[in-house]
């Protein structure tokens, strides 16, 4: 009798062990499934957020349809200029080629899309490239983008410095005819900071790795001289 009872007790212990093991496995798989759901949901959520973030910008008046640059001129050939307001070589480029580019526009031979990228923030203690680019958006809003751009290069700060302060940027804007209150509020509020990020990100995606970069109808120009740019525009216009 005691022998049968012992066997029954042993069988019960085994069943209980099996039941506990089944419950443990169910709990484990439930946990794994929950983690996978969270991971998938998180990935989808991040993708949506990233997409929204990259699209969350307001382009200033005068920007192209993609919001990647400010357009002036309406000629049949497009010149894309990618420049950073802290880039010394960009300042030199403007000094050497600015008049030529403006002439091509005034003669109706080209339209310019100026992309004020912020590649050089690391060479400023205040992210000057971003602040200057965003301020250029404010200048575009006031109809003085080219004039403001010319003055930013004329008063370009040294790399490694804090750059021009917002008050100094505002003074430059006022000097080219912008309203101090409207332009000043736009600069201080960082109205076009997100636009600057969009311009910079899209430039990188298009293969631009340095400044100045010049493209004529989508083809990069290697000869960045007045004659080289004129020749590229003439060839593209044929």
JSON list of C-alpha atoms in Angstrom, two decimals:
[
{"chain": "A", "resi": 1, "resn": "UNK", "atom": "CA", "xyz": [0.00, 0.00, 0.00]},
{"chain": "A", "resi": 2, "resn": "UNK", "atom": "CA", "xyz": [2.77, 2.38, 1.00]},
{"chain": "A", "resi": 3, "resn": "UNK", "atom": "CA", "xyz": [4.56, 1.44, -2.20]},
{"chain": "A", "resi": 4, "resn": "UNK", "atom": "CA", "xyz": [1.60, 2.53, -4.38]},
{"chain": "A", "resi": 5, "resn": "UNK", "atom": "CA", "xyz": [1.29, 5.75, -2.41]},
{"chain": "A", "resi": 6, "resn": "UNK", "atom": "CA", "xyz": [4.97, 6.45, -2.95]},
{"chain": "A", "resi": 7, "resn": "UNK", "atom": "CA", "xyz": [4.60, 5.93, -6.70]},
{"chain": "A", "resi": 8, "resn": "UNK", "atom": "CA", "xyz": [1.58, 8.25, -6.76]},
{"chain": "A", "resi": 9, "resn": "UNK", "atom": "CA", "xyz": [3.53, 10.92, -4.87]},
{"chain": "A", "resi": 10, "resn": "UNK", "atom": "CA", "xyz": [6.45, 10.57, -7.23]},
{"chain": "A", "resi": 11, "resn": "UNK", "atom": "CA", "xyz": [4.14, 10.86, -10.26]},
{"chain": "A", "resi": 12, "resn": "UNK", "atom": "CA", "xyz": [2.51, 13.96, -8.77]},
{"chain": "A", "resi": 13, "resn": "UNK", "atom": "CA", "xyz": [5.88, 15.56, -8.22]},
{"chain": "A", "resi": 14, "resn": "UNK", "atom": "CA", "xyz": [6.83, 14.86, -11.84]},
{"chain": "A", "resi": 15, "resn": "UNK", "atom": "CA", "xyz": [3.53, 16.31, -13.12]},
{"chain": "A", "resi": 16, "resn": "UNK", "atom": "CA", "xyz": [4.02, 19.40, -11.03]},
{"chain": "A", "resi": 17, "resn": "UNK", "atom": "CA", "xyz": [7.54, 19.81, -12.37]},
{"chain": "A", "resi": 18, "resn": "UNK", "atom": "CA", "xyz": [6.31, 19.44, -15.94]},
{"chain": "A", "resi": 19, "resn": "UNK", "atom": "CA", "xyz": [3.52, 21.96, -15.29]},
{"chain": "A", "resi": 20, "resn": "UNK", "atom": "CA", "xyz": [5.97, 24.44, -13.78]},
{"chain": "A", "resi": 21, "resn": "UNK", "atom": "CA", "xyz": [8.29, 24.02, -16.78]},
{"chain": "A", "resi": 22, "resn": "UNK", "atom": "CA", "xyz": [5.40, 24.63, -19.18]},
{"chain": "A", "resi": 23, "resn": "UNK", "atom": "CA", "xyz": [4.40, 27.78, -17.28]},
{"chain": "A", "resi": 24, "resn": "UNK", "atom": "CA", "xyz": [8.01, 29.00, -17.31]},
{"chain": "A", "resi": 25, "resn": "UNK", "atom": "CA", "xyz": [8.29, 28.47, -21.08]},
{"chain": "A", "resi": 26, "resn": "UNK", "atom": "CA", "xyz": [4.96, 30.21, -21.69]},
{"chain": "A", "resi": 27, "resn": "UNK", "atom": "CA", "xyz": [6.11, 33.16, -19.59]},
{"chain": "A", "resi": 28, "resn": "UNK", "atom": "CA", "xyz": [9.44, 33.26, -21.43]},
{"chain": "A", "resi": 29, "resn": "UNK", "atom": "CA", "xyz": [7.85, 33.25, -24.88]},
{"chain": "A", "resi": 30, "resn": "UNK", "atom": "CA", "xyz": [5.30, 35.86, -23.78]},
{"chain": "A", "resi": 31, "resn": "UNK", "atom": "CA", "xyz": [8.15, 38.10, -22.64]},
{"chain": "A", "resi": 32, "resn": "UNK", "atom": "CA", "xyz": [10.08, 37.57, -25.88]},
{"chain": "A", "resi": 33, "resn": "UNK", "atom": "CA", "xyz": [6.99, 38.36, -27.94]},
{"chain": "A", "resi": 34, "resn": "UNK", "atom": "CA", "xyz": [6.36, 41.52, -25.93]},
{"chain": "A", "resi": 35, "resn": "UNK", "atom": "CA", "xyz": [9.97, 42.66, -26.41]},
{"chain": "A", "resi": 36, "resn": "UNK", "atom": "CA", "xyz": [9.75, 42.02, -30.16]},
{"chain": "A", "resi": 37, "resn": "UNK", "atom": "CA", "xyz": [6.56, 44.05, -30.38]},
{"chain": "A", "resi": 38, "resn": "UNK", "atom": "CA", "xyz": [8.23, 46.93, -28.55]},
{"chain": "A", "resi": 39, "resn": "UNK", "atom": "CA", "xyz": [11.32, 46.73, -30.76]},
{"chain": "A", "resi": 40, "resn": "UNK", "atom": "CA", "xyz": [9.25, 46.71, -33.96]},
{"chain": "A", "resi": 41, "resn": "UNK", "atom": "CA", "xyz": [7.01, 49.50, -32.71]},
{"chain": "A", "resi": 42, "resn": "UNK", "atom": "CA", "xyz": [10.02, 51.49, -31.64]},
{"chain": "A", "resi": 43, "resn": "UNK", "atom": "CA", "xyz": [11.67, 51.06, -35.01]},
{"chain": "A", "resi": 44, "resn": "UNK", "atom": "CA", "xyz": [8.54, 52.16, -36.82]},
{"chain": "A", "resi": 45, "resn": "UNK", "atom": "CA", "xyz": [8.10, 55.06, -34.45]},
{"chain": "A", "resi": 46, "resn": "UNK", "atom": "CA", "xyz": [11.69, 56.21, -34.91]},
{"chain": "A", "resi": 47, "resn": "UNK", "atom": "CA", "xyz": [11.40, 55.98, -38.68]},
{"chain": "A", "resi": 48, "resn": "UNK", "atom": "CA", "xyz": [8.24, 58.07, -38.62]},
{"chain": "A", "resi": 49, "resn": "UNK", "atom": "CA", "xyz": [9.81, 60.56, -36.22]},
{"chain": "A", "resi": 50, "resn": "UNK", "atom": "CA", "xyz": [12.97, 60.85, -38.32]},
{"chain": "A", "resi": 51, "resn": "UNK", "atom": "CA", "xyz": [10.92, 61.34, -41.45]},
{"chain": "A", "resi": 52, "resn": "UNK", "atom": "CA", "xyz": [8.79, 63.98, -39.79]},
{"chain": "A", "resi": 53, "resn": "UNK", "atom": "CA", "xyz": [11.85, 65.67, -38.32]},
{"chain": "A", "resi": 54, "resn": "UNK", "atom": "CA", "xyz": [13.61, 65.88, -41.69]},
{"chain": "A", "resi": 55, "resn": "UNK", "atom": "CA", "xyz": [10.44, 67.33, -43.22]},
{"chain": "A", "resi": 56, "resn": "UNK", "atom": "CA", "xyz": [9.67, 69.67, -40.32]},
{"chain": "A", "resi": 57, "resn": "UNK", "atom": "CA", "xyz": [11.00, 72.95, -41.68]},
{"chain": "A", "resi": 58, "resn": "UNK", "atom": "CA", "xyz": [9.75, 76.20, -43.12]},
{"chain": "A", "resi": 59, "resn": "UNK", "atom": "CA", "xyz": [11.55, 77.44, -46.21]},
{"chain": "A", "resi": 60, "resn": "UNK", "atom": "CA", "xyz": [11.89, 81.20, -46.64]},
{"chain": "A", "resi": 61, "resn": "UNK", "atom": "CA", "xyz": [10.33, 83.08, -49.55]},
{"chain": "A", "resi": 62, "resn": "UNK", "atom": "CA", "xyz": [12.41, 82.71, -52.68]},
{"chain": "A", "resi": 63, "resn": "UNK", "atom": "CA", "xyz": [13.37, 79.09, -52.00]},
{"chain": "A", "resi": 64, "resn": "UNK", "atom": "CA", "xyz": [13.12, 76.42, -54.70]},
{"chain": "A", "resi": 65, "resn": "UNK", "atom": "CA", "xyz": [10.35, 73.81, -54.56]},
{"chain": "A", "resi": 66, "resn": "UNK", "atom": "CA", "xyz": [12.54, 71.36, -52.64]},
{"chain": "A", "resi": 67, "resn": "UNK", "atom": "CA", "xyz": [13.38, 74.03, -50.09]},
{"chain": "A", "resi": 68, "resn": "UNK", "atom": "CA", "xyz": [17.11, 73.42, -50.49]},
{"chain": "A", "resi": 69, "resn": "UNK", "atom": "CA", "xyz": [18.25, 76.85, -51.62]},
{"chain": "A", "resi": 70, "resn": "UNK", "atom": "CA", "xyz": [17.35, 80.42, -52.53]},
{"chain": "A", "resi": 71, "resn": "UNK", "atom": "CA", "xyz": [16.70, 81.11, -56.20]},
{"chain": "A", "resi": 72, "resn": "UNK", "atom": "CA", "xyz": [17.51, 84.24, -58.14]},
{"chain": "A", "resi": 73, "resn": "UNK", "atom": "CA", "xyz": [17.34, 84.69, -61.88]},
{"chain": "A", "resi": 74, "resn": "UNK", "atom": "CA", "xyz": [15.28, 82.75, -64.39]},
{"chain": "A", "resi": 75, "resn": "UNK", "atom": "CA", "xyz": [17.71, 81.73, -67.12]},
{"chain": "A", "resi": 76, "resn": "UNK", "atom": "CA", "xyz": [17.56, 78.33, -68.84]},
{"chain": "A", "resi": 77, "resn": "UNK", "atom": "CA", "xyz": [20.72, 76.99, -67.16]},
{"chain": "A", "resi": 78, "resn": "UNK", "atom": "CA", "xyz": [20.82, 76.32, -63.40]},
{"chain": "A", "resi": 79, "resn": "UNK", "atom": "CA", "xyz": [23.90, 77.10, -61.34]},
{"chain": "A", "resi": 80, "resn": "UNK", "atom": "CA", "xyz": [23.85, 75.48, -57.91]},
{"chain": "A", "resi": 81, "resn": "UNK", "atom": "CA", "xyz": [26.19, 77.11, -55.40]},
{"chain": "A", "resi": 82, "resn": "UNK", "atom": "CA", "xyz": [26.88, 75.25, -52.15]},
{"chain": "A", "resi": 83, "resn": "UNK", "atom": "CA", "xyz": [28.65, 77.55, -49.72]},
{"chain": "A", "resi": 84, "resn": "UNK", "atom": "CA", "xyz": [29.21, 77.91, -45.98]},
{"chain": "A", "resi": 85, "resn": "UNK", "atom": "CA", "xyz": [29.38, 81.43, -44.58]},
{"chain": "A", "resi": 86, "resn": "UNK", "atom": "CA", "xyz": [32.35, 80.43, -42.39]},
{"chain": "A", "resi": 87, "resn": "UNK", "atom": "CA", "xyz": [34.32, 78.91, -45.29]},
{"chain": "A", "resi": 88, "resn": "UNK", "atom": "CA", "xyz": [37.36, 81.06, -46.25]},
{"chain": "A", "resi": 89, "resn": "UNK", "atom": "CA", "xyz": [37.57, 79.47, -49.71]},
{"chain": "A", "resi": 90, "resn": "UNK", "atom": "CA", "xyz": [33.90, 80.35, -50.26]},
{"chain": "A", "resi": 91, "resn": "UNK", "atom": "CA", "xyz": [34.73, 83.98, -49.50]},
{"chain": "A", "resi": 92, "resn": "UNK", "atom": "CA", "xyz": [37.51, 83.82, -52.07]},
{"chain": "A", "resi": 93, "resn": "UNK", "atom": "CA", "xyz": [35.16, 82.18, -54.56]},
{"chain": "A", "resi": 94, "resn": "UNK", "atom": "CA", "xyz": [32.64, 84.99, -54.11]},
{"chain": "A", "resi": 95, "resn": "UNK", "atom": "CA", "xyz": [35.32, 87.65, -54.51]},
{"chain": "A", "resi": 96, "resn": "UNK", "atom": "CA", "xyz": [36.59, 86.06, -57.72]},
{"chain": "A", "resi": 97, "resn": "UNK", "atom": "CA", "xyz": [33.35, 84.78, -59.27]},
{"chain": "A", "resi": 98, "resn": "UNK", "atom": "CA", "xyz": [30.50, 86.75, -57.74]},
{"chain": "A", "resi": 99, "resn": "UNK", "atom": "CA", "xyz": [30.43, 89.37, -60.48]},
{"chain": "A", "resi": 100, "resn": "UNK", "atom": "CA", "xyz": [30.51, 86.69, -63.20]},
{"chain": "A", "resi": 101, "resn": "UNK", "atom": "CA", "xyz": [27.62, 84.77, -61.66]},
{"chain": "A", "resi": 102, "resn": "UNK", "atom": "CA", "xyz": [25.57, 87.95, -61.30]},
{"chain": "A", "resi": 103, "resn": "UNK", "atom": "CA", "xyz": [26.32, 88.86, -64.92]},
{"chain": "A", "resi": 104, "resn": "UNK", "atom": "CA", "xyz": [25.10, 85.46, -66.15]},
{"chain": "A", "resi": 105, "resn": "UNK", "atom": "CA", "xyz": [21.89, 86.03, -64.21]},
{"chain": "A", "resi": 106, "resn": "UNK", "atom": "CA", "xyz": [21.38, 89.60, -65.43]},
{"chain": "A", "resi": 107, "resn": "UNK", "atom": "CA", "xyz": [21.98, 88.50, -69.04]},
{"chain": "A", "resi": 108, "resn": "UNK", "atom": "CA", "xyz": [19.25, 85.89, -68.69]},
{"chain": "A", "resi": 109, "resn": "UNK", "atom": "CA", "xyz": [21.64, 82.99, -69.25]},
{"chain": "A", "resi": 110, "resn": "UNK", "atom": "CA", "xyz": [21.33, 81.34, -65.85]},
{"chain": "A", "resi": 111, "resn": "UNK", "atom": "CA", "xyz": [19.35, 81.02, -62.68]},
{"chain": "A", "resi": 112, "resn": "UNK", "atom": "CA", "xyz": [21.19, 80.51, -59.42]},
{"chain": "A", "resi": 113, "resn": "UNK", "atom": "CA", "xyz": [20.18, 78.29, -56.53]},
{"chain": "A", "resi": 114, "resn": "UNK", "atom": "CA", "xyz": [22.28, 79.28, -53.53]},
{"chain": "A", "resi": 115, "resn": "UNK", "atom": "CA", "xyz": [22.46, 76.57, -50.86]},
{"chain": "A", "resi": 116, "resn": "UNK", "atom": "CA", "xyz": [23.72, 78.09, -47.56]},
{"chain": "A", "resi": 117, "resn": "UNK", "atom": "CA", "xyz": [24.97, 74.90, -45.92]},
{"chain": "A", "resi": 118, "resn": "UNK", "atom": "CA", "xyz": [26.23, 74.57, -42.34]},
{"chain": "A", "resi": 119, "resn": "UNK", "atom": "CA", "xyz": [29.14, 72.14, -42.68]},
{"chain": "A", "resi": 120, "resn": "UNK", "atom": "CA", "xyz": [31.58, 74.05, -40.48]},
{"chain": "A", "resi": 121, "resn": "UNK", "atom": "CA", "xyz": [29.81, 74.35, -37.14]},
{"chain": "A", "resi": 122, "resn": "UNK", "atom": "CA", "xyz": [32.70, 72.46, -35.54]},
{"chain": "A", "resi": 123, "resn": "UNK", "atom": "CA", "xyz": [34.97, 75.40, -36.40]},
{"chain": "A", "resi": 124, "resn": "UNK", "atom": "CA", "xyz": [32.89, 77.80, -34.33]},
{"chain": "A", "resi": 125, "resn": "UNK", "atom": "CA", "xyz": [32.08, 77.87, -30.62]},
{"chain": "A", "resi": 126, "resn": "UNK", "atom": "CA", "xyz": [28.52, 79.06, -31.30]},
{"chain": "A", "resi": 127, "resn": "UNK", "atom": "CA", "xyz": [27.49, 77.03, -34.38]},
{"chain": "A", "resi": 128, "resn": "UNK", "atom": "CA", "xyz": [28.01, 80.14, -36.45]},
{"chain": "A", "resi": 129, "resn": "UNK", "atom": "CA", "xyz": [27.46, 78.36, -39.77]},
{"chain": "A", "resi": 130, "resn": "UNK", "atom": "CA", "xyz": [23.94, 77.41, -38.73]},
{"chain": "A", "resi": 131, "resn": "UNK", "atom": "CA", "xyz": [23.17, 80.83, -37.25]},
{"chain": "A", "resi": 132, "resn": "UNK", "atom": "CA", "xyz": [24.44, 82.67, -40.32]},
{"chain": "A", "resi": 133, "resn": "UNK", "atom": "CA", "xyz": [22.56, 80.39, -42.70]},
{"chain": "A", "resi": 134, "resn": "UNK", "atom": "CA", "xyz": [19.34, 80.76, -40.70]},
{"chain": "A", "resi": 135, "resn": "UNK", "atom": "CA", "xyz": [19.83, 84.54, -40.73]},
{"chain": "A", "resi": 136, "resn": "UNK", "atom": "CA", "xyz": [20.19, 84.42, -44.52]},
{"chain": "A", "resi": 137, "resn": "UNK", "atom": "CA", "xyz": [16.73, 82.84, -44.59]},
{"chain": "A", "resi": 138, "resn": "UNK", "atom": "CA", "xyz": [15.47, 85.83, -42.63]},
{"chain": "A", "resi": 139, "resn": "UNK", "atom": "CA", "xyz": [17.16, 88.11, -45.17]},
{"chain": "A", "resi": 140, "resn": "UNK", "atom": "CA", "xyz": [15.43, 86.21, -47.98]},
{"chain": "A", "resi": 141, "resn": "UNK", "atom": "CA", "xyz": [12.14, 86.82, -46.20]},
{"chain": "A", "resi": 142, "resn": "UNK", "atom": "CA", "xyz": [12.92, 90.52, -46.37]},
{"chain": "A", "resi": 143, "resn": "UNK", "atom": "CA", "xyz": [13.99, 90.37, -50.02]},
{"chain": "A", "resi": 144, "resn": "UNK", "atom": "CA", "xyz": [17.68, 91.03, -49.36]},
{"chain": "A", "resi": 145, "resn": "UNK", "atom": "CA", "xyz": [19.28, 87.60, -49.58]},
{"chain": "A", "resi": 146, "resn": "UNK", "atom": "CA", "xyz": [22.02, 88.44, -52.06]},
{"chain": "A", "resi": 147, "resn": "UNK", "atom": "CA", "xyz": [22.93, 91.71, -50.38]},
{"chain": "A", "resi": 148, "resn": "UNK", "atom": "CA", "xyz": [23.07, 90.02, -46.98]},
{"chain": "A", "resi": 149, "resn": "UNK", "atom": "CA", "xyz": [25.13, 87.13, -48.35]},
{"chain": "A", "resi": 150, "resn": "UNK", "atom": "CA", "xyz": [27.66, 89.54, -49.84]},
{"chain": "A", "resi": 151, "resn": "UNK", "atom": "CA", "xyz": [28.06, 91.29, -46.50]},
{"chain": "A", "resi": 152, "resn": "UNK", "atom": "CA", "xyz": [28.37, 88.03, -44.56]},
{"chain": "A", "resi": 153, "resn": "UNK", "atom": "CA", "xyz": [31.35, 87.08, -46.70]},
{"chain": "A", "resi": 154, "resn": "UNK", "atom": "CA", "xyz": [32.79, 90.59, -46.53]},
{"chain": "A", "resi": 155, "resn": "UNK", "atom": "CA", "xyz": [32.67, 90.43, -42.71]},
{"chain": "A", "resi": 156, "resn": "UNK", "atom": "CA", "xyz": [33.48, 86.73, -42.39]},
{"chain": "A", "resi": 157, "resn": "UNK", "atom": "CA", "xyz": [34.81, 85.84, -38.91]},
{"chain": "A", "resi": 158, "resn": "UNK", "atom": "CA", "xyz": [37.84, 83.63, -38.37]},
{"chain": "A", "resi": 159, "resn": "UNK", "atom": "CA", "xyz": [37.45, 79.88, -38.09]},
{"chain": "A", "resi": 160, "resn": "UNK", "atom": "CA", "xyz": [37.67, 78.75, -34.47]},
{"chain": "A", "resi": 161, "resn": "UNK", "atom": "CA", "xyz": [36.07, 81.92, -33.17]},
{"chain": "A", "resi": 162, "resn": "UNK", "atom": "CA", "xyz": [32.59, 82.53, -31.80]},
{"chain": "A", "resi": 163, "resn": "UNK", "atom": "CA", "xyz": [31.66, 84.12, -35.10]},
{"chain": "A", "resi": 164, "resn": "UNK", "atom": "CA", "xyz": [29.46, 87.16, -35.40]},
{"chain": "A", "resi": 165, "resn": "UNK", "atom": "CA", "xyz": [26.88, 87.56, -32.65]},
{"chain": "A", "resi": 166, "resn": "UNK", "atom": "CA", "xyz": [23.17, 87.68, -33.43]},
{"chain": "A", "resi": 167, "resn": "UNK", "atom": "CA", "xyz": [23.24, 91.43, -32.75]},
{"chain": "A", "resi": 168, "resn": "UNK", "atom": "CA", "xyz": [26.02, 91.81, -35.31]},
{"chain": "A", "resi": 169, "resn": "UNK", "atom": "CA", "xyz": [24.09, 89.74, -37.84]},
{"chain": "A", "resi": 170, "resn": "UNK", "atom": "CA", "xyz": [21.07, 91.94, -37.25]},
{"chain": "A", "resi": 171, "resn": "UNK", "atom": "CA", "xyz": [23.16, 95.09, -37.73]},
{"chain": "A", "resi": 172, "resn": "UNK", "atom": "CA", "xyz": [24.41, 93.72, -41.06]},
{"chain": "A", "resi": 173, "resn": "UNK", "atom": "CA", "xyz": [20.83, 93.06, -42.12]},
{"chain": "A", "resi": 174, "resn": "UNK", "atom": "CA", "xyz": [19.74, 96.55, -41.19]},
{"chain": "A", "resi": 175, "resn": "UNK", "atom": "CA", "xyz": [22.73, 97.87, -43.15]},
{"chain": "A", "resi": 176, "resn": "UNK", "atom": "CA", "xyz": [21.44, 96.25, -46.36]},
{"chain": "A", "resi": 177, "resn": "UNK", "atom": "CA", "xyz": [17.95, 97.64, -45.86]},
{"chain": "A", "resi": 178, "resn": "UNK", "atom": "CA", "xyz": [16.13, 95.10, -43.69]},
{"chain": "A", "resi": 179, "resn": "UNK", "atom": "CA", "xyz": [13.69, 96.14, -40.99]},
{"chain": "A", "resi": 180, "resn": "UNK", "atom": "CA", "xyz": [15.39, 95.89, -37.61]},
{"chain": "A", "resi": 181, "resn": "UNK", "atom": "CA", "xyz": [12.32, 94.67, -35.72]},
{"chain": "A", "resi": 182, "resn": "UNK", "atom": "CA", "xyz": [11.15, 92.06, -38.22]},
{"chain": "A", "resi": 183, "resn": "UNK", "atom": "CA", "xyz": [14.60, 90.83, -39.20]},
{"chain": "A", "resi": 184, "resn": "UNK", "atom": "CA", "xyz": [15.84, 90.94, -35.62]},
{"chain": "A", "resi": 185, "resn": "UNK", "atom": "CA", "xyz": [12.94, 88.85, -34.33]},
{"chain": "A", "resi": 186, "resn": "UNK", "atom": "CA", "xyz": [13.47, 86.31, -37.11]},
{"chain": "A", "resi": 187, "resn": "UNK", "atom": "CA", "xyz": [17.17, 85.97, -36.29]},
{"chain": "A", "resi": 188, "resn": "UNK", "atom": "CA", "xyz": [16.73, 85.78, -32.51]},
{"chain": "A", "resi": 189, "resn": "UNK", "atom": "CA", "xyz": [13.86, 83.28, -32.78]},
{"chain": "A", "resi": 190, "resn": "UNK", "atom": "CA", "xyz": [15.91, 81.01, -35.05]},
{"chain": "A", "resi": 191, "resn": "UNK", "atom": "CA", "xyz": [12.98, 80.90, -37.46]},
{"chain": "A", "resi": 192, "resn": "UNK", "atom": "CA", "xyz": [14.97, 79.21, -40.22]},
{"chain": "A", "resi": 193, "resn": "UNK", "atom": "CA", "xyz": [17.26, 77.01, -38.14]},
{"chain": "A", "resi": 194, "resn": "UNK", "atom": "CA", "xyz": [15.37, 73.85, -39.14]},
{"chain": "A", "resi": 195, "resn": "UNK", "atom": "CA", "xyz": [15.49, 74.99, -42.76]},
{"chain": "A", "resi": 196, "resn": "UNK", "atom": "CA", "xyz": [19.28, 75.26, -42.48]},
{"chain": "A", "resi": 197, "resn": "UNK", "atom": "CA", "xyz": [19.39, 71.66, -41.26]},
{"chain": "A", "resi": 198, "resn": "UNK", "atom": "CA", "xyz": [17.28, 70.60, -44.24]},
{"chain": "A", "resi": 199, "resn": "UNK", "atom": "CA", "xyz": [19.53, 72.45, -46.70]},
{"chain": "A", "resi": 200, "resn": "UNK", "atom": "CA", "xyz": [22.64, 70.88, -45.19]},
{"chain": "A", "resi": 201, "resn": "UNK", "atom": "CA", "xyz": [21.23, 67.35, -45.01]},
{"chain": "A", "resi": 202, "resn": "UNK", "atom": "CA", "xyz": [19.97, 67.43, -48.58]},
{"chain": "A", "resi": 203, "resn": "UNK", "atom": "CA", "xyz": [23.31, 68.76, -49.82]},
{"chain": "A", "resi": 204, "resn": "UNK", "atom": "CA", "xyz": [25.05, 65.82, -48.18]},
{"chain": "A", "resi": 205, "resn": "UNK", "atom": "CA", "xyz": [22.55, 63.38, -49.66]},
{"chain": "A", "resi": 206, "resn": "UNK", "atom": "CA", "xyz": [23.21, 64.82, -53.12]},
{"chain": "A", "resi": 207, "resn": "UNK", "atom": "CA", "xyz": [26.91, 64.04, -52.77]},
{"chain": "A", "resi": 208, "resn": "UNK", "atom": "CA", "xyz": [28.22, 67.45, -51.74]},
{"chain": "A", "resi": 209, "resn": "UNK", "atom": "CA", "xyz": [31.12, 66.92, -49.33]},
{"chain": "A", "resi": 210, "resn": "UNK", "atom": "CA", "xyz": [32.80, 70.32, -49.26]},
{"chain": "A", "resi": 211, "resn": "UNK", "atom": "CA", "xyz": [32.43, 74.00, -50.01]},
{"chain": "A", "resi": 212, "resn": "UNK", "atom": "CA", "xyz": [32.39, 75.74, -52.33]},
{"chain": "A", "resi": 213, "resn": "UNK", "atom": "CA", "xyz": [30.76, 73.26, -54.68]},
{"chain": "A", "resi": 214, "resn": "UNK", "atom": "CA", "xyz": [29.45, 74.51, -58.02]},
{"chain": "A", "resi": 215, "resn": "UNK", "atom": "CA", "xyz": [27.13, 72.55, -60.27]},
{"chain": "A", "resi": 216, "resn": "UNK", "atom": "CA", "xyz": [25.80, 73.56, -63.66]},
{"chain": "A", "resi": 217, "resn": "UNK", "atom": "CA", "xyz": [22.64, 71.69, -64.63]},
{"chain": "A", "resi": 218, "resn": "UNK", "atom": "CA", "xyz": [23.55, 69.06, -62.04]},
{"chain": "A", "resi": 219, "resn": "UNK", "atom": "CA", "xyz": [27.16, 68.50, -63.18]},
{"chain": "A", "resi": 220, "resn": "UNK", "atom": "CA", "xyz": [29.93, 69.61, -60.82]},
{"chain": "A", "resi": 221, "resn": "UNK", "atom": "CA", "xyz": [32.23, 72.27, -62.22]},
{"chain": "A", "resi": 222, "resn": "UNK", "atom": "CA", "xyz": [35.90, 71.62, -61.52]},
{"chain": "A", "resi": 223, "resn": "UNK", "atom": "CA", "xyz": [37.24, 74.87, -63.00]},
{"chain": "A", "resi": 224, "resn": "UNK", "atom": "CA", "xyz": [35.86, 77.35, -60.46]},
{"chain": "A", "resi": 225, "resn": "UNK", "atom": "CA", "xyz": [37.05, 80.46, -62.30]},
{"chain": "A", "resi": 226, "resn": "UNK", "atom": "CA", "xyz": [35.03, 83.06, -64.21]},
{"chain": "A", "resi": 227, "resn": "UNK", "atom": "CA", "xyz": [36.06, 81.49, -67.53]},
{"chain": "A", "resi": 228, "resn": "UNK", "atom": "CA", "xyz": [35.34, 77.97, -66.25]},
{"chain": "A", "resi": 229, "resn": "UNK", "atom": "CA", "xyz": [31.86, 78.87, -65.03]},
{"chain": "A", "resi": 230, "resn": "UNK", "atom": "CA", "xyz": [31.04, 80.79, -68.21]},
{"chain": "A", "resi": 231, "resn": "UNK", "atom": "CA", "xyz": [32.18, 77.84, -70.32]},
{"chain": "A", "resi": 232, "resn": "UNK", "atom": "CA", "xyz": [30.10, 75.39, -68.30]},
{"chain": "A", "resi": 233, "resn": "UNK", "atom": "CA", "xyz": [27.00, 77.56, -68.65]},
{"chain": "A", "resi": 234, "resn": "UNK", "atom": "CA", "xyz": [27.57, 78.03, -72.40]},
{"chain": "A", "resi": 235, "resn": "UNK", "atom": "CA", "xyz": [27.97, 74.28, -72.92]},
{"chain": "A", "resi": 236, "resn": "UNK", "atom": "CA", "xyz": [24.87, 73.50, -70.89]},
{"chain": "A", "resi": 237, "resn": "UNK", "atom": "CA", "xyz": [22.86, 76.05, -72.82]},
{"chain": "A", "resi": 238, "resn": "UNK", "atom": "CA", "xyz": [23.53, 74.52, -76.23]}
]
